[in-house]
Amino acid sequence: MKLFATDLDGTLLNRDSQISRENAEAVQKAQQAGMKVTIATGRVYSDVVAISRQGGIKTPIIGSNGATIHDENGERLFHLPLERDTAASVMQWLEDEHIYYEASTQMGIYAAISTHEAMLAELERVLGSKPGEDIERMIHSIKKHYNKKDYHRVKNHLEIPAEACIYNIMAFSMNPEKVQAGREHFSSRSDVAMVVSFEHNFEMQHPDVSKGNALTKLAEHLNISMKDTAAIGDNFNDVSMLQMAGLGIAMGNAEPEIRAMAKAITHTNVEHGVAHAIYSLLEGKAIAPIETIVSEGQ
């Protein structure tokens, strides 16, 4: 394989939202061997840069579920934001329904104060019910996210600067009924593409945006055939790149549907599944420690 694309949350990152030493070393060894590695995530570009630096790696970055592509030096190669009127209608609906959202832009993340307050109330109710350790860890990570310097609270979407390119609108709720209502509402619209990256969210982006399309554009930029690409992920926003890459690899902790459609399965993110997949590719071995699935196209 000449190009390896990895999702971030639930894939390259461990439970503490960090890149493990094992994964970082594997990425570095792949690069030393001549393999290109890229991160493909729903997160905004600036957020990924900070995480990558902390983890000690430097790669091209496919951000906002494929709405942006930057090379390893930070030069933007491609972007495709939502139409402004479309984005406004999405955010207005979420504000009316009191569903928290984050609008990802090149100027940072914007959130409406009213929906932010509704989200904090939801989180406090969940914490008060004494949830499991994984839920508590997720909630504390979310609250930490709110204190980042590029996180901006605005009265409503009308206060987002006109020059901001809105690449992705991520809606989040701990209320399953709100999540289901939002998914049903936006999945029926043709002016946005809706994807899901974990249990409590749904995200809206330009209809032509996907991780798979972005991987194709990056491969073309690098003069690499798609049959020589591999992609790894754990959730539904990874489906397009797992299907379009020469080899689609599911994490051991991936959703059952993702595991079923992948050509290979690696270890979980806690067990450094990305590192295992990279080393298997470098050594020309099949990737299937969890289930007997023989990878193709190696």
XYZ file of C-alpha atoms in Angstrom:
298
model
C 0.000 0.000 0.000
C 1.173 3.486 -0.883
C -1.396 5.598 1.014
C -2.909 4.780 4.411
C -5.855 6.840 5.719
C -6.834 6.622 9.364
C -9.852 7.942 11.188
C -9.131 9.733 14.478
C -11.692 9.227 17.274
C -12.203 5.574 18.111
C -9.398 4.641 15.731
C -6.042 6.415 15.993
C -6.973 7.871 19.398
C -7.284 5.809 22.569
C -9.914 6.211 25.304
C -8.089 9.275 26.619
C -8.335 10.942 23.182
C -4.585 10.661 22.658
C -2.361 9.045 20.030
C -0.608 6.174 21.780
C 3.137 5.794 21.529
C 2.595 2.512 19.698
C 0.393 4.125 17.048
C 2.691 7.128 16.650
C 5.730 4.888 16.131
C 3.855 2.805 13.570
C 2.871 5.903 11.586
C 6.464 7.125 11.648
C 7.812 3.742 10.482
C 5.272 3.638 7.662
C 6.397 7.074 6.518
C 10.045 6.042 6.735
C 9.209 3.048 4.541
C 7.746 5.366 1.900
C 4.061 4.912 2.704
C 2.005 8.114 2.804
C -0.234 8.407 5.869
C -3.167 10.793 6.255
C -5.636 11.445 9.048
C -9.284 11.582 7.891
C -11.653 12.887 10.542
C -14.814 14.794 11.268
C -12.832 17.192 13.419
C -11.849 20.651 12.264
C -8.318 21.009 10.844
C -6.856 23.118 13.678
C -8.005 20.579 16.261
C -6.290 17.748 14.386
C -3.027 19.671 14.069
C -2.863 20.125 17.835
C -3.550 16.438 18.489
C -0.996 15.359 15.861
C 1.716 17.577 17.299
C 1.066 16.261 20.786
C 1.310 12.728 19.433
C 4.541 13.458 17.572
C 3.324 12.830 14.027
C 2.932 15.026 10.939
C 0.629 14.045 8.081
C -1.745 15.490 5.503
C -5.147 16.039 7.114
C -8.599 15.378 5.703
C -10.808 17.418 8.032
C -14.515 18.065 8.617
C -15.456 14.673 7.140
C -13.747 15.523 3.855
C -14.723 19.172 3.449
C -11.065 20.227 3.757
C -7.721 18.743 2.752
C -4.397 20.157 3.966
C -0.928 18.838 3.194
C 1.556 18.008 5.942
C 2.871 21.595 5.895
C -0.545 23.138 6.425
C -1.263 24.260 2.864
C -4.930 23.884 2.007
C -5.322 21.728 -1.088
C -9.134 21.622 -1.229
C -12.249 22.836 0.539
C -15.993 22.633 -0.035
C -18.162 24.463 2.512
C -21.926 24.345 2.854
C -23.913 26.984 1.005
C -24.444 29.769 3.534
C -28.247 29.770 3.234
C -28.292 26.003 3.652
C -26.083 26.174 6.727
C -28.304 28.898 8.190
C -31.422 26.776 7.749
C -29.730 23.804 9.431
C -28.614 25.842 12.433
C -31.985 27.575 12.748
C -33.753 24.209 12.937
C -31.323 22.996 15.612
C -31.771 26.194 17.615
C -35.561 25.891 17.388
C -35.356 22.285 18.592
C -32.858 23.159 21.378
C -30.282 20.721 20.035
C -26.640 21.589 20.624
C -24.504 22.083 17.521
C -20.994 23.084 16.511
C -20.338 24.821 13.208
C -16.776 24.043 12.074
C -15.053 26.790 10.084
C -11.549 27.915 9.137
C -11.899 30.460 11.950
C -12.703 27.919 14.628
C -15.848 26.338 16.028
C -19.040 28.314 16.670
C -21.877 27.275 18.988
C -25.113 29.052 19.899
C -25.253 29.958 23.596
C -28.813 28.684 24.030
C -28.003 25.246 22.647
C -24.749 25.176 24.607
C -26.637 25.765 27.853
C -29.136 23.050 26.938
C -26.241 20.643 26.363
C -24.606 21.440 29.707
C -27.922 20.720 31.435
C -28.142 17.362 29.646
C -24.608 16.443 30.673
C -25.271 17.323 34.318
C -28.411 15.163 34.341
C -26.462 12.226 32.927
C -23.638 12.657 35.443
C -26.213 12.813 38.231
C -27.484 9.382 37.247
C -24.037 7.875 37.906
C -23.254 6.567 34.391
C -20.493 4.106 33.628
C -16.818 5.014 33.426
C -16.807 5.332 29.618
C -19.701 7.833 29.661
C -18.065 9.879 32.421
C -14.806 9.971 30.467
C -16.659 11.118 27.348
C -18.511 13.881 29.217
C -15.353 15.222 30.849
C -13.656 15.226 27.429
C -16.586 17.187 25.970
C -16.436 19.791 28.733
C -12.691 20.190 28.223
C -13.346 20.776 24.517
C -15.532 23.798 25.365
C -12.532 25.628 26.864
C -10.383 25.595 23.727
C -9.327 29.005 22.436
C -10.848 28.451 18.979
C -14.251 27.592 20.471
C -16.596 30.589 20.118
C -20.003 31.037 21.761
C -22.431 33.252 19.839
C -26.001 34.342 20.555
C -27.227 32.498 17.472
C -26.045 31.501 13.995
C -26.574 35.035 12.682
C -23.513 36.131 14.681
C -21.147 33.764 12.867
C -18.875 36.007 10.734
C -19.844 36.236 7.071
C -16.289 35.344 6.022
C -16.406 32.041 7.912
C -16.649 28.988 5.633
C -18.977 26.524 7.346
C -17.641 23.094 6.509
C -19.574 20.914 8.914
C -22.380 21.242 11.449
C -22.220 18.612 14.166
C -25.325 18.178 16.327
C -25.059 16.390 19.670
C -27.492 15.317 22.380
C -27.650 12.831 25.220
C -31.400 12.592 24.529
C -32.010 9.666 22.129
C -35.327 11.131 20.976
C -33.661 14.393 19.912
C -30.940 12.503 18.076
C -33.433 10.314 16.242
C -35.632 13.284 15.297
C -32.635 15.150 13.893
C -31.371 12.178 11.913
C -34.797 11.628 10.385
C -35.201 15.317 9.531
C -31.843 15.804 7.828
C -31.613 12.425 6.112
C -34.602 13.463 4.011
C -32.979 16.682 2.762
C -31.167 16.768 -0.579
C -29.223 19.975 0.085
C -27.066 18.384 2.796
C -25.338 15.065 3.359
C -25.939 13.687 6.846
C -23.444 11.316 8.469
C -23.161 9.744 11.913
C -19.850 9.417 13.737
C -21.064 8.070 17.080
C -24.145 7.195 19.099
C -25.085 10.675 20.280
C -24.597 12.791 17.158
C -25.408 13.519 13.528
C -23.508 15.809 11.171
C -24.438 17.855 8.122
C -22.113 18.784 5.272
C -22.135 19.627 1.564
C -23.783 16.817 -0.492
C -20.533 16.232 -2.408
C -18.412 15.969 0.727
C -17.279 12.628 2.157
C -14.109 11.090 3.487
C -14.056 8.779 0.471
C -14.218 11.638 -2.035
C -11.503 13.499 -0.152
C -9.265 10.423 -0.069
C -9.708 10.103 -3.824
C -8.692 13.750 -4.304
C -5.644 13.365 -2.056
C -4.578 10.160 -3.823
C -4.862 11.937 -7.170
C -2.794 14.847 -5.813
C -0.116 12.372 -4.711
C -0.346 10.460 -8.023
C -1.398 7.278 -6.216
C -3.966 4.841 -7.563
C -6.916 4.114 -5.278
C -6.140 0.404 -5.501
C -2.930 1.224 -3.642
C -4.754 2.885 -0.744
C -5.951 1.505 2.587
C -8.396 3.158 4.981
C -9.240 2.318 8.588
C -12.142 3.444 10.744
C -14.808 2.539 13.270
C -18.042 4.368 12.456
C -20.555 5.329 9.794
C -18.810 8.488 8.594
C -15.909 6.197 7.598
C -17.996 4.037 5.256
C -17.257 6.005 2.076
C -13.488 5.760 2.433
C -13.593 2.114 3.538
C -15.595 1.311 0.398
C -13.550 3.451 -1.992
C -10.069 2.504 -0.750
C -8.291 -0.518 -2.163
C -8.449 -2.066 1.315
C -11.075 -1.094 3.891
C -10.123 -2.030 7.462
C -12.494 -1.950 10.436
C -11.348 -1.419 13.988
C -12.047 -4.184 16.484
C -14.256 -1.699 18.343
C -16.105 -0.649 15.167
C -19.873 -0.718 14.866
C -21.114 -4.193 13.794
C -22.250 -2.871 10.413
C -18.777 -1.433 9.759
C -17.101 -4.699 10.685
C -19.446 -6.576 8.365
C -18.639 -4.475 5.290
C -14.877 -4.209 5.807
C -12.356 -6.410 4.009
C -10.247 -6.780 7.149
C -10.520 -6.221 10.902
C -7.763 -5.153 13.255
C -7.489 -4.772 17.046
C -9.419 -2.161 19.040
C -8.235 1.417 19.563
C -7.244 0.497 23.130
C -5.093 -2.317 21.712
C -3.369 -0.013 19.174
C -5.293 -1.419 16.209
C -3.869 1.171 13.801
C -0.329 0.086 14.629
C -1.247 -3.569 14.098
C -2.772 -2.780 10.704
C 0.224 -0.723 9.580
C 2.764 -3.352 10.594
C 0.697 -6.078 8.900
C 0.652 -4.053 5.666
C 4.377 -3.341 5.842
C 5.075 -7.051 6.394
C 2.567 -8.181 3.741
C 0.407 -10.103 6.217
C -3.378 -10.477 6.310
C -5.146 -8.351 8.943
C -7.669 -10.462 10.832
C -6.873 -11.045 14.515
C -10.498 -10.666 15.646
C -12.411 -12.662 13.039
C -11.299 -14.826 10.125
C -11.532 -12.245 7.369
C -8.807 -12.376 4.750
C -7.862 -8.962 3.445
C -7.780 -8.497 -0.307
C -5.640 -6.440 -2.619
C -2.429 -6.466 -0.614
